[in-house]
N, CA, C and O atoms as a MOPAC input file, in Angstrom:
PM7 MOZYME 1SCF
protein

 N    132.55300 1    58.40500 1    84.81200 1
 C    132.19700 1    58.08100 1    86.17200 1
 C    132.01600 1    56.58500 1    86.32200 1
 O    131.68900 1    55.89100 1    85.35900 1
 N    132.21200 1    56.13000 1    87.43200 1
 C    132.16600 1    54.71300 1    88.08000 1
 C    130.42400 1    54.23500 1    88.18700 1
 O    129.49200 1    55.00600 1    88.41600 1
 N    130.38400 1    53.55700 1    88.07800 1
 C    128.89800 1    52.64400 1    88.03500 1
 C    128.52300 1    52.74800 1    89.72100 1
 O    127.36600 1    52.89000 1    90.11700 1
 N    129.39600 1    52.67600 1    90.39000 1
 C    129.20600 1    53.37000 1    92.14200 1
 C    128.66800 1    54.47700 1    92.36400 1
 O    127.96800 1    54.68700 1    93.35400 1
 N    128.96000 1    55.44700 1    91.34900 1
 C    128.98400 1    57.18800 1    91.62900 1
 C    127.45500 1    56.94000 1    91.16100 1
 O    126.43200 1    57.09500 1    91.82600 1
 N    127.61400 1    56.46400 1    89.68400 1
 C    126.18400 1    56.61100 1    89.23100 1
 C    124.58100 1    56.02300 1    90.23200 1
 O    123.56200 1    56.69000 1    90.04900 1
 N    124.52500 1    55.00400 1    91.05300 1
 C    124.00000 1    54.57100 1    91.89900 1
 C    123.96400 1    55.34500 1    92.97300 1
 O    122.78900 1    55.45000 1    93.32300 1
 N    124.60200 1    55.87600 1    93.59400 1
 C    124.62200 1    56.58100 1    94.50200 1
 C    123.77700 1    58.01500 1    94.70500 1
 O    123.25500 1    58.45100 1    95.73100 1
 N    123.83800 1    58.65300 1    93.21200 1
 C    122.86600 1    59.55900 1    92.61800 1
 C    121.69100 1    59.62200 1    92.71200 1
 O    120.96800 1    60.44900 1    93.26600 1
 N    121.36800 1    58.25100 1    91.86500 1
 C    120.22600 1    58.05400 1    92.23000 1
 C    119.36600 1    57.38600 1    93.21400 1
 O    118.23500 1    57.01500 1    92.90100 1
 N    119.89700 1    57.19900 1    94.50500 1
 C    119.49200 1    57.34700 1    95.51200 1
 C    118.85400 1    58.18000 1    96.38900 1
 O    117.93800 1    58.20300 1    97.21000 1
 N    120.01900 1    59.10400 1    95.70000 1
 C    119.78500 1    60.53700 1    96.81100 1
 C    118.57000 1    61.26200 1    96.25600 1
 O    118.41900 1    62.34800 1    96.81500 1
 N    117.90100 1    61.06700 1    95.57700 1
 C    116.27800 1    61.73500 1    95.15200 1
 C    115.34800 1    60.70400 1    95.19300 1
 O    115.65800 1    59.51600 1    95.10400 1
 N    114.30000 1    61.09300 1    95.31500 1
 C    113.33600 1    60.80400 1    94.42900 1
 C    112.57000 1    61.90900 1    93.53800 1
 O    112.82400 1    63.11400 1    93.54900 1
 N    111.18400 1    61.00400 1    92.45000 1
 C    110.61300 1    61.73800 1    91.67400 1
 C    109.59700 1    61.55500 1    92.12100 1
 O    109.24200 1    60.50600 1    92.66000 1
 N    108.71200 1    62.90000 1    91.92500 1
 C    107.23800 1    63.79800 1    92.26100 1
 C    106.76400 1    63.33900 1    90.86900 1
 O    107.40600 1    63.72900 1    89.89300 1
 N    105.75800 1    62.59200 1    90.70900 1
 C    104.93900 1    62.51300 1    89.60100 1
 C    104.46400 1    63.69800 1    88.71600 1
 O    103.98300 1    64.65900 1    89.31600 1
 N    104.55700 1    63.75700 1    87.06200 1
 C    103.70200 1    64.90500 1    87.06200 1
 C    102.69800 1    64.78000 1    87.28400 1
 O    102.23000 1    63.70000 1    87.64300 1
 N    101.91000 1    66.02800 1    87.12000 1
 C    100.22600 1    66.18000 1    87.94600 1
 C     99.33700 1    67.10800 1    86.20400 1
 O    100.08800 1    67.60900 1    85.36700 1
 N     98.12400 1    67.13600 1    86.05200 1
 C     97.45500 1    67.59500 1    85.33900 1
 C     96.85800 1    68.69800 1    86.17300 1
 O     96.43100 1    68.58700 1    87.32200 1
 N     96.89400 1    69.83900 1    85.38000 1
 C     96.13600 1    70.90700 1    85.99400 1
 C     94.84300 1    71.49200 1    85.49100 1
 O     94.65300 1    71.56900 1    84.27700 1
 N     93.76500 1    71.99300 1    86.52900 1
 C     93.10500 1    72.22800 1    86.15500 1
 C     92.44000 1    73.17400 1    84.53200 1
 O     91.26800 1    73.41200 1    84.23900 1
 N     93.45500 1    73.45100 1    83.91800 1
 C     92.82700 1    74.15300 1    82.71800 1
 C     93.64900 1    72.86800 1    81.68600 1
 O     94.18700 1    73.27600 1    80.65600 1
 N     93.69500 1    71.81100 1    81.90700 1
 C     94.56700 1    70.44000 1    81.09700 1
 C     95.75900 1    70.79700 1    80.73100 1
 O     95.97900 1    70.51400 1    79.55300 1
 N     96.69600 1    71.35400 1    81.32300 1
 C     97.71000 1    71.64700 1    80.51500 1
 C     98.56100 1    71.00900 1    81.92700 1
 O     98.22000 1    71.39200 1    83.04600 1
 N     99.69300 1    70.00700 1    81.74600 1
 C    100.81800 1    69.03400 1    82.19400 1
 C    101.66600 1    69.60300 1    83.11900 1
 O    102.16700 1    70.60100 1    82.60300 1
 N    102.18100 1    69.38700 1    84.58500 1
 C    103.08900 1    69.88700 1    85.11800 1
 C    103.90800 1    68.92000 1    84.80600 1
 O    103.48400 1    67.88400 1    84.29300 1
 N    105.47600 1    69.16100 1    85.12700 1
 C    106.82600 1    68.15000 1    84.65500 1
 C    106.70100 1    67.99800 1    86.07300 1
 O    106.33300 1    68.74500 1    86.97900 1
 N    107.32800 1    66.20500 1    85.97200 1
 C    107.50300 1    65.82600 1    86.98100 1
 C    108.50200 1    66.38800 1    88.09900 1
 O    108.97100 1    67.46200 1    87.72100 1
 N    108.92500 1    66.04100 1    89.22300 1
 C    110.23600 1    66.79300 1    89.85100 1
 C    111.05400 1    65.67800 1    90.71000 1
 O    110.69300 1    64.65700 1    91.29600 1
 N    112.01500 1    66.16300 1    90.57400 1
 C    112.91200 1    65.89800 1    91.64200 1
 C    113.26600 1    66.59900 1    92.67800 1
 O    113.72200 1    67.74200 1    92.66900 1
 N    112.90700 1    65.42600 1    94.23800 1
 C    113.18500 1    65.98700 1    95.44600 1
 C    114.46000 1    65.01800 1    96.14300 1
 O    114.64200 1    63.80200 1    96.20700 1
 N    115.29200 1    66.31800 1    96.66100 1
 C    116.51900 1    65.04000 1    97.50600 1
 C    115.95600 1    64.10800 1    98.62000 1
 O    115.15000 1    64.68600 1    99.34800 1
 N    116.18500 1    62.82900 1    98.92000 1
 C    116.16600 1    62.30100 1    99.84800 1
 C    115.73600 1    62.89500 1   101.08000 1
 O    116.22500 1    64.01200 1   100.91100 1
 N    115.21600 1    62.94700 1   102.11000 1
 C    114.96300 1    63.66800 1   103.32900 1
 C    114.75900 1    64.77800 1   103.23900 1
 O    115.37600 1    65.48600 1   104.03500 1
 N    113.91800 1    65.39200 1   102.35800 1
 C    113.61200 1    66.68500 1   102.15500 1
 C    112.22900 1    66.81600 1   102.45300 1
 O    111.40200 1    66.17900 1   101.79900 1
 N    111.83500 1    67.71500 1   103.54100 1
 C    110.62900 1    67.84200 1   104.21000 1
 C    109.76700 1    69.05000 1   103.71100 1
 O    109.81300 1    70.02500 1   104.46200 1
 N    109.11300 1    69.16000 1   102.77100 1
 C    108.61400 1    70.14500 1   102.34400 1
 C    108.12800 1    71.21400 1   103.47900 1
 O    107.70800 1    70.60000 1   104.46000 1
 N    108.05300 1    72.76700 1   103.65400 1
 C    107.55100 1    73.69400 1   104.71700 1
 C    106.25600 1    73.11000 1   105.19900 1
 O    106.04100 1    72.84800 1   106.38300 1
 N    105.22000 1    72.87900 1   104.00800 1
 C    103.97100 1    72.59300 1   104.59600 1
 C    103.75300 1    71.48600 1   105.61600 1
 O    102.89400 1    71.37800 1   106.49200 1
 N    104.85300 1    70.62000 1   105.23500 1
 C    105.09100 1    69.03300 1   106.23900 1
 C    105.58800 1    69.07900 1   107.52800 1
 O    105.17600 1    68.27300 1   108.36200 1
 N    106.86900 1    70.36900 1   107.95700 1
 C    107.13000 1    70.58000 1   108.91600 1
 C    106.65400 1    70.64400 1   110.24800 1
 O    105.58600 1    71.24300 1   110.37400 1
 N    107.18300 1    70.17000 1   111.30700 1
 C    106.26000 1    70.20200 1   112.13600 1
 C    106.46400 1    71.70900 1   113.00200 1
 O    107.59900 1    72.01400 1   113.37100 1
 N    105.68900 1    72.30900 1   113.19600 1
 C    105.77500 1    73.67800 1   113.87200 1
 C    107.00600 1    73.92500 1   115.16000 1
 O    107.70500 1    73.01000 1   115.59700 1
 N    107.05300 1    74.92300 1   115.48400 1
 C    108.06700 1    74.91400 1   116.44400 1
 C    107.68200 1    74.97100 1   117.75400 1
 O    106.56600 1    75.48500 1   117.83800 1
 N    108.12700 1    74.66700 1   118.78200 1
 C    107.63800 1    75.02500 1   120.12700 1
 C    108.30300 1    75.30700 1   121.07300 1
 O    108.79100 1    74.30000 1   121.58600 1
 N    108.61700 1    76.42400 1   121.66800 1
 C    109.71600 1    76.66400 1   122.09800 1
 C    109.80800 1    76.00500 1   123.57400 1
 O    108.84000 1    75.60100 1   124.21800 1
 N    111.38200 1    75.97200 1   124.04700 1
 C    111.01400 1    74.80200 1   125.36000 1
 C    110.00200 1    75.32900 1   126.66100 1
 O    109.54600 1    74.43900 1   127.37900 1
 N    109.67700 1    76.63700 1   126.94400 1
 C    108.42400 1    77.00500 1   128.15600 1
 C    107.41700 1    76.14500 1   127.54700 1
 O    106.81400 1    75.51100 1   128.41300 1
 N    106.99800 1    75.88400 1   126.27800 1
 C    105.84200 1    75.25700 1   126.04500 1
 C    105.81500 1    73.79400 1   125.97200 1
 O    104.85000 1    73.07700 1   126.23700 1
 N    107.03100 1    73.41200 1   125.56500 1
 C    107.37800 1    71.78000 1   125.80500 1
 C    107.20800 1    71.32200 1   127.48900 1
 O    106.59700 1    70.40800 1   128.04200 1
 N    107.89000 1    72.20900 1   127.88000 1
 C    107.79200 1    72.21500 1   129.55700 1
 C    106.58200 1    71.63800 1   130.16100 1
 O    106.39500 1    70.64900 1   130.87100 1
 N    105.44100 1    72.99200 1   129.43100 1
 C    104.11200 1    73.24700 1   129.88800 1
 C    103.12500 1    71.92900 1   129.55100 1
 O    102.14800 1    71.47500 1   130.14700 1
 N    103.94500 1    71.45200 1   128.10900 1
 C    103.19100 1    69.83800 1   127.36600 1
 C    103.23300 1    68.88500 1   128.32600 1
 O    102.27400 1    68.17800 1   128.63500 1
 N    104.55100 1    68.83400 1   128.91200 1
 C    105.01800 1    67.85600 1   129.99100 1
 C    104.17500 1    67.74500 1   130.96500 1
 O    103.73900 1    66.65100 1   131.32300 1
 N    103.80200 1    69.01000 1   131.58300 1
 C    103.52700 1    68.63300 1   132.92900 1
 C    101.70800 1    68.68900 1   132.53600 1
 O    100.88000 1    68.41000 1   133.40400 1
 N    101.36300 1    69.03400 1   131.30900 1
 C    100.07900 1    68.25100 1   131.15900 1
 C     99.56100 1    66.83800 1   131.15500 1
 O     98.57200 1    66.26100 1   131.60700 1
 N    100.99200 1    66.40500 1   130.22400 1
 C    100.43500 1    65.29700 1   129.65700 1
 C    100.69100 1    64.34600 1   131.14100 1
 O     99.89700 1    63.42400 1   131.32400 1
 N    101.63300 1    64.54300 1   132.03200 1
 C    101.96800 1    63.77300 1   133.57000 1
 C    100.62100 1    63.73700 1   134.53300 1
 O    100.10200 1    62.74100 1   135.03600 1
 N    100.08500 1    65.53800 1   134.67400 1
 C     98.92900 1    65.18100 1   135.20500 1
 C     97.91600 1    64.40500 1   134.84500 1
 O     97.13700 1    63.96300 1   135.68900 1
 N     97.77100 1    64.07600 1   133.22400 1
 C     96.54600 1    63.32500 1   133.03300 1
 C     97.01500 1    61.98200 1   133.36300 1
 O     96.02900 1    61.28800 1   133.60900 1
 N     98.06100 1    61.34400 1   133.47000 1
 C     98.90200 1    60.23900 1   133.44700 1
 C     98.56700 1    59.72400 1   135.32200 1
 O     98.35400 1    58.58200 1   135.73100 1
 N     98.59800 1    60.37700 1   135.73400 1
 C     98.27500 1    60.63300 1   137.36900 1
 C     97.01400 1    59.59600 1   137.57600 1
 O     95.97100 1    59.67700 1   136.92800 1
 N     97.26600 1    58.67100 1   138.52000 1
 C     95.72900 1    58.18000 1   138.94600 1
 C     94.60800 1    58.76500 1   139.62700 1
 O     94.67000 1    58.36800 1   140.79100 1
 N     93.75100 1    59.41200 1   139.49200 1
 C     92.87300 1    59.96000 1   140.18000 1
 C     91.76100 1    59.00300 1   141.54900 1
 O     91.37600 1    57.83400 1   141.56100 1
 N     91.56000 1    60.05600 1   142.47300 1
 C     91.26200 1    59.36500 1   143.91900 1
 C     89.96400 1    58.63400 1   143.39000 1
 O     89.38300 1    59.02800 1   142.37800 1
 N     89.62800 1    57.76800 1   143.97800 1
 C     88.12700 1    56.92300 1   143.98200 1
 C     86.80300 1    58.41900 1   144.55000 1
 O     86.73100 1    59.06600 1   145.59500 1
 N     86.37100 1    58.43400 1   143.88700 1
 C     85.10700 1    59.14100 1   144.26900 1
 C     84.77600 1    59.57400 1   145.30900 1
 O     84.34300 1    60.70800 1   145.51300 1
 N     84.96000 1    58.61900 1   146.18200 1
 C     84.29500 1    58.30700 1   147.58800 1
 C     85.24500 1    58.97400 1   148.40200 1
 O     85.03400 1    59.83200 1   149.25900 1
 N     86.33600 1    58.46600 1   148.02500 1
 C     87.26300 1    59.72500 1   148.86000 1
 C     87.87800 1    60.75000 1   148.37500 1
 O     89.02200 1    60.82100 1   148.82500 1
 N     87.60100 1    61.61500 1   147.61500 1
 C     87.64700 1    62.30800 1   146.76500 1
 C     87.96400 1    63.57100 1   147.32200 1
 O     88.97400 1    64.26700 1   147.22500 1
 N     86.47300 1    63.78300 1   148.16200 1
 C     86.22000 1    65.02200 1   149.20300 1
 C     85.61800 1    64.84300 1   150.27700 1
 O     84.55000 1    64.26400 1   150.47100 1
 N     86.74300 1    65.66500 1   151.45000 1
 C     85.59400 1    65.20000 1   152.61500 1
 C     84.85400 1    66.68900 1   153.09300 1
 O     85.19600 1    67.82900 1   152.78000 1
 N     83.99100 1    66.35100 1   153.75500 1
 C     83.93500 1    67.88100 1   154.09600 1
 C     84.46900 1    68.63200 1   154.64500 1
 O     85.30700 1    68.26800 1   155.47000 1
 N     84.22000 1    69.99100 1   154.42800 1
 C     85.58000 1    71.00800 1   155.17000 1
 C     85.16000 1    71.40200 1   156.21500 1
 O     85.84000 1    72.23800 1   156.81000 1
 N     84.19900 1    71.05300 1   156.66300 1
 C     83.09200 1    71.98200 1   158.25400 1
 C     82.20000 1    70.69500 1   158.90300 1
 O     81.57400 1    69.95100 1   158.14900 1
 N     82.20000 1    70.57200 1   159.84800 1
 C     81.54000 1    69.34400 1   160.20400 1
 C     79.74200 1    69.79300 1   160.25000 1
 O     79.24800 1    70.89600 1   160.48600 1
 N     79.38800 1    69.11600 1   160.08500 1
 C     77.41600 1    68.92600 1   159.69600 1
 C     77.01000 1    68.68500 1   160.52800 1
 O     77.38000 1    67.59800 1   160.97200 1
 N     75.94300 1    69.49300 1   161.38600 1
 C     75.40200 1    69.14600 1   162.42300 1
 C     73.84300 1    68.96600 1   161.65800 1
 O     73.42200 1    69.40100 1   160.58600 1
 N     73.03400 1    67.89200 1   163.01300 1
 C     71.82700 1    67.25000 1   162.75400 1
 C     71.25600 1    67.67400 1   161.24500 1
 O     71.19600 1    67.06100 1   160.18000 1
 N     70.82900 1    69.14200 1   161.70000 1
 C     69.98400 1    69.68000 1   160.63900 1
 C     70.45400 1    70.07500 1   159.31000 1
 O     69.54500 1    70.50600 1   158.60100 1
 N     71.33300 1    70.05800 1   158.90100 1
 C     72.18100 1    69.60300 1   158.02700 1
 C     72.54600 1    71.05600 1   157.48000 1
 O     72.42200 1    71.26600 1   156.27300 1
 N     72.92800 1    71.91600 1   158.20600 1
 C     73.65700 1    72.90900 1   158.41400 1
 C     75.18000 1    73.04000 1   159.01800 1
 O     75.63600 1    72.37700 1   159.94900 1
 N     75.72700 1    73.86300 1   158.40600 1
 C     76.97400 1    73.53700 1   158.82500 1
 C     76.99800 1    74.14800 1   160.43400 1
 O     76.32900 1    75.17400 1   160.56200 1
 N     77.56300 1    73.73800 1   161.46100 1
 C     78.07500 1    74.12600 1   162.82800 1
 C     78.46600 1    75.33800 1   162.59400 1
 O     77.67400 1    76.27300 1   162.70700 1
 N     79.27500 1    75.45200 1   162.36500 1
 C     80.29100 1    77.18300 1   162.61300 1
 C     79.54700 1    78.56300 1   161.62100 1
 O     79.76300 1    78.74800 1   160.42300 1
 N     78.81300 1    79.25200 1   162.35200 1
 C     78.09000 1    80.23100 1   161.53700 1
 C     78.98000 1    80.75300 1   160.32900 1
 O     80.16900 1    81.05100 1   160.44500 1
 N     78.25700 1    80.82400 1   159.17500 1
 C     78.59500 1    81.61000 1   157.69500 1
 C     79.08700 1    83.05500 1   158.18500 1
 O     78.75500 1    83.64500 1   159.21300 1
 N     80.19300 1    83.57000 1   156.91600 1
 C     80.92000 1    84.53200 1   157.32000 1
 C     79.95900 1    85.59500 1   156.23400 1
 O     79.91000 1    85.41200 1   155.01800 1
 N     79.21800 1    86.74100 1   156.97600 1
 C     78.32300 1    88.14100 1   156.35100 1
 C     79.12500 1    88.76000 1   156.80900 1
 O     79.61600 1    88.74800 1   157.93700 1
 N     79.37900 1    89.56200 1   155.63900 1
 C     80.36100 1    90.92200 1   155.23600 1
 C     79.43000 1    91.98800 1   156.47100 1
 O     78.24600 1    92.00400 1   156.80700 1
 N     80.78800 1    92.90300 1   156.94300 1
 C     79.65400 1    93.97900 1   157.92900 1
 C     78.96100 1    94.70800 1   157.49300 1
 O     77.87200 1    94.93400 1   158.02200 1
 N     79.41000 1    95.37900 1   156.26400 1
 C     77.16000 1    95.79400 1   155.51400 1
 C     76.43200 1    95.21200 1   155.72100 1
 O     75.46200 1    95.63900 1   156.34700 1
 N     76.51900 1    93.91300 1   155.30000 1
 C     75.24200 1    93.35200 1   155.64400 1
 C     75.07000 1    92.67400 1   156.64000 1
 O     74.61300 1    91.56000 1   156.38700 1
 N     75.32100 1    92.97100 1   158.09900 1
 C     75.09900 1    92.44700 1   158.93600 1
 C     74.64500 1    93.91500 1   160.11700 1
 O     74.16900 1    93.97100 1   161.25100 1
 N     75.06000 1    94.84300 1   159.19600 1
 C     74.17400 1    95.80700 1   159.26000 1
 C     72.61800 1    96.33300 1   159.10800 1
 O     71.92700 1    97.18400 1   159.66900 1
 N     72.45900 1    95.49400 1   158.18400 1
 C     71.56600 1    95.53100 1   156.86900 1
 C     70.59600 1    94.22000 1   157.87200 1
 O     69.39100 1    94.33200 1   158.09700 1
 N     71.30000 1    93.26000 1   158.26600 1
 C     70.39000 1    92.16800 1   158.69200 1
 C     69.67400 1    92.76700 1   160.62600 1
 O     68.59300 1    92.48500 1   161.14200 1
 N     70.45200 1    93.33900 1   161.00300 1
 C     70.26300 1    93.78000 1   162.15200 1
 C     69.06300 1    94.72500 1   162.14900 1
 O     68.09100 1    94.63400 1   162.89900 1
 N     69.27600 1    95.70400 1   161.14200 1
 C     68.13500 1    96.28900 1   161.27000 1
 C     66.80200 1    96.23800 1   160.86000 1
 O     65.86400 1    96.99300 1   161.11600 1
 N     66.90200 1    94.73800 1   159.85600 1
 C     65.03400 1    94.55900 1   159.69300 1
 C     65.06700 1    93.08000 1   160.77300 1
 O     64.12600 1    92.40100 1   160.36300 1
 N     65.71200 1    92.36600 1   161.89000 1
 C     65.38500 1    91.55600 1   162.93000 1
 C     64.70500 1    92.85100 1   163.88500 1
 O     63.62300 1    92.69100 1   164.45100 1
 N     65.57700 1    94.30300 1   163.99500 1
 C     64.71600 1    95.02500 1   165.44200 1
 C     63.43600 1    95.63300 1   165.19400 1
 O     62.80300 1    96.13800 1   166.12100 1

């Protein structure tokens, strides 16, 4: 073989150190190819509804939010006593129920 071929070889790996194991006895070192992503390293999968769903999270937080102050206005206008104007909506049970301990 050519002194090219041979270089080229050893490129395409690297070596995993050996390691000592817990009862002292030596693992051999290893060889891994180039761009080889071990399972545990992988990054999980996500299928595209959930990439989708990443998107339009990560946009809303990206969003400027209103100043405080105008934030909310009220939905019913406030009269003096600081009750709302337009009487509260009681279900007809209990406006049943209220009628008969006012008579």
């Amino acid at each position: 073989m050519s002194e090219k071929g041979t270089e080229a070889k050893a490129e395409e790996h690297r070596v995993i150190a050996g390691t000592r194991r817990a009862d002292g006895t030596q693992r051999k070192a290893r060889r891994v190819r180039a761009g080889y992503v071990a399972p545990d390293e992988q990054r999980k999968y996500t299928t595209p509804a959930q990439r989708r769903q990443q998107d339009k999270q990560h946009e809303q937080a990206a969003r400027p939010k209103a100043p405080a102050d105008k934030a909310r206005l009220p939905a019913e206008p406030v009269s003096e006593e600081g009750n709302s104007a337009r009487a509260k909506y009681v279900p007809p049970f209990l406006r049943k129920r209220m009628a008969g301990k006012e008579a």
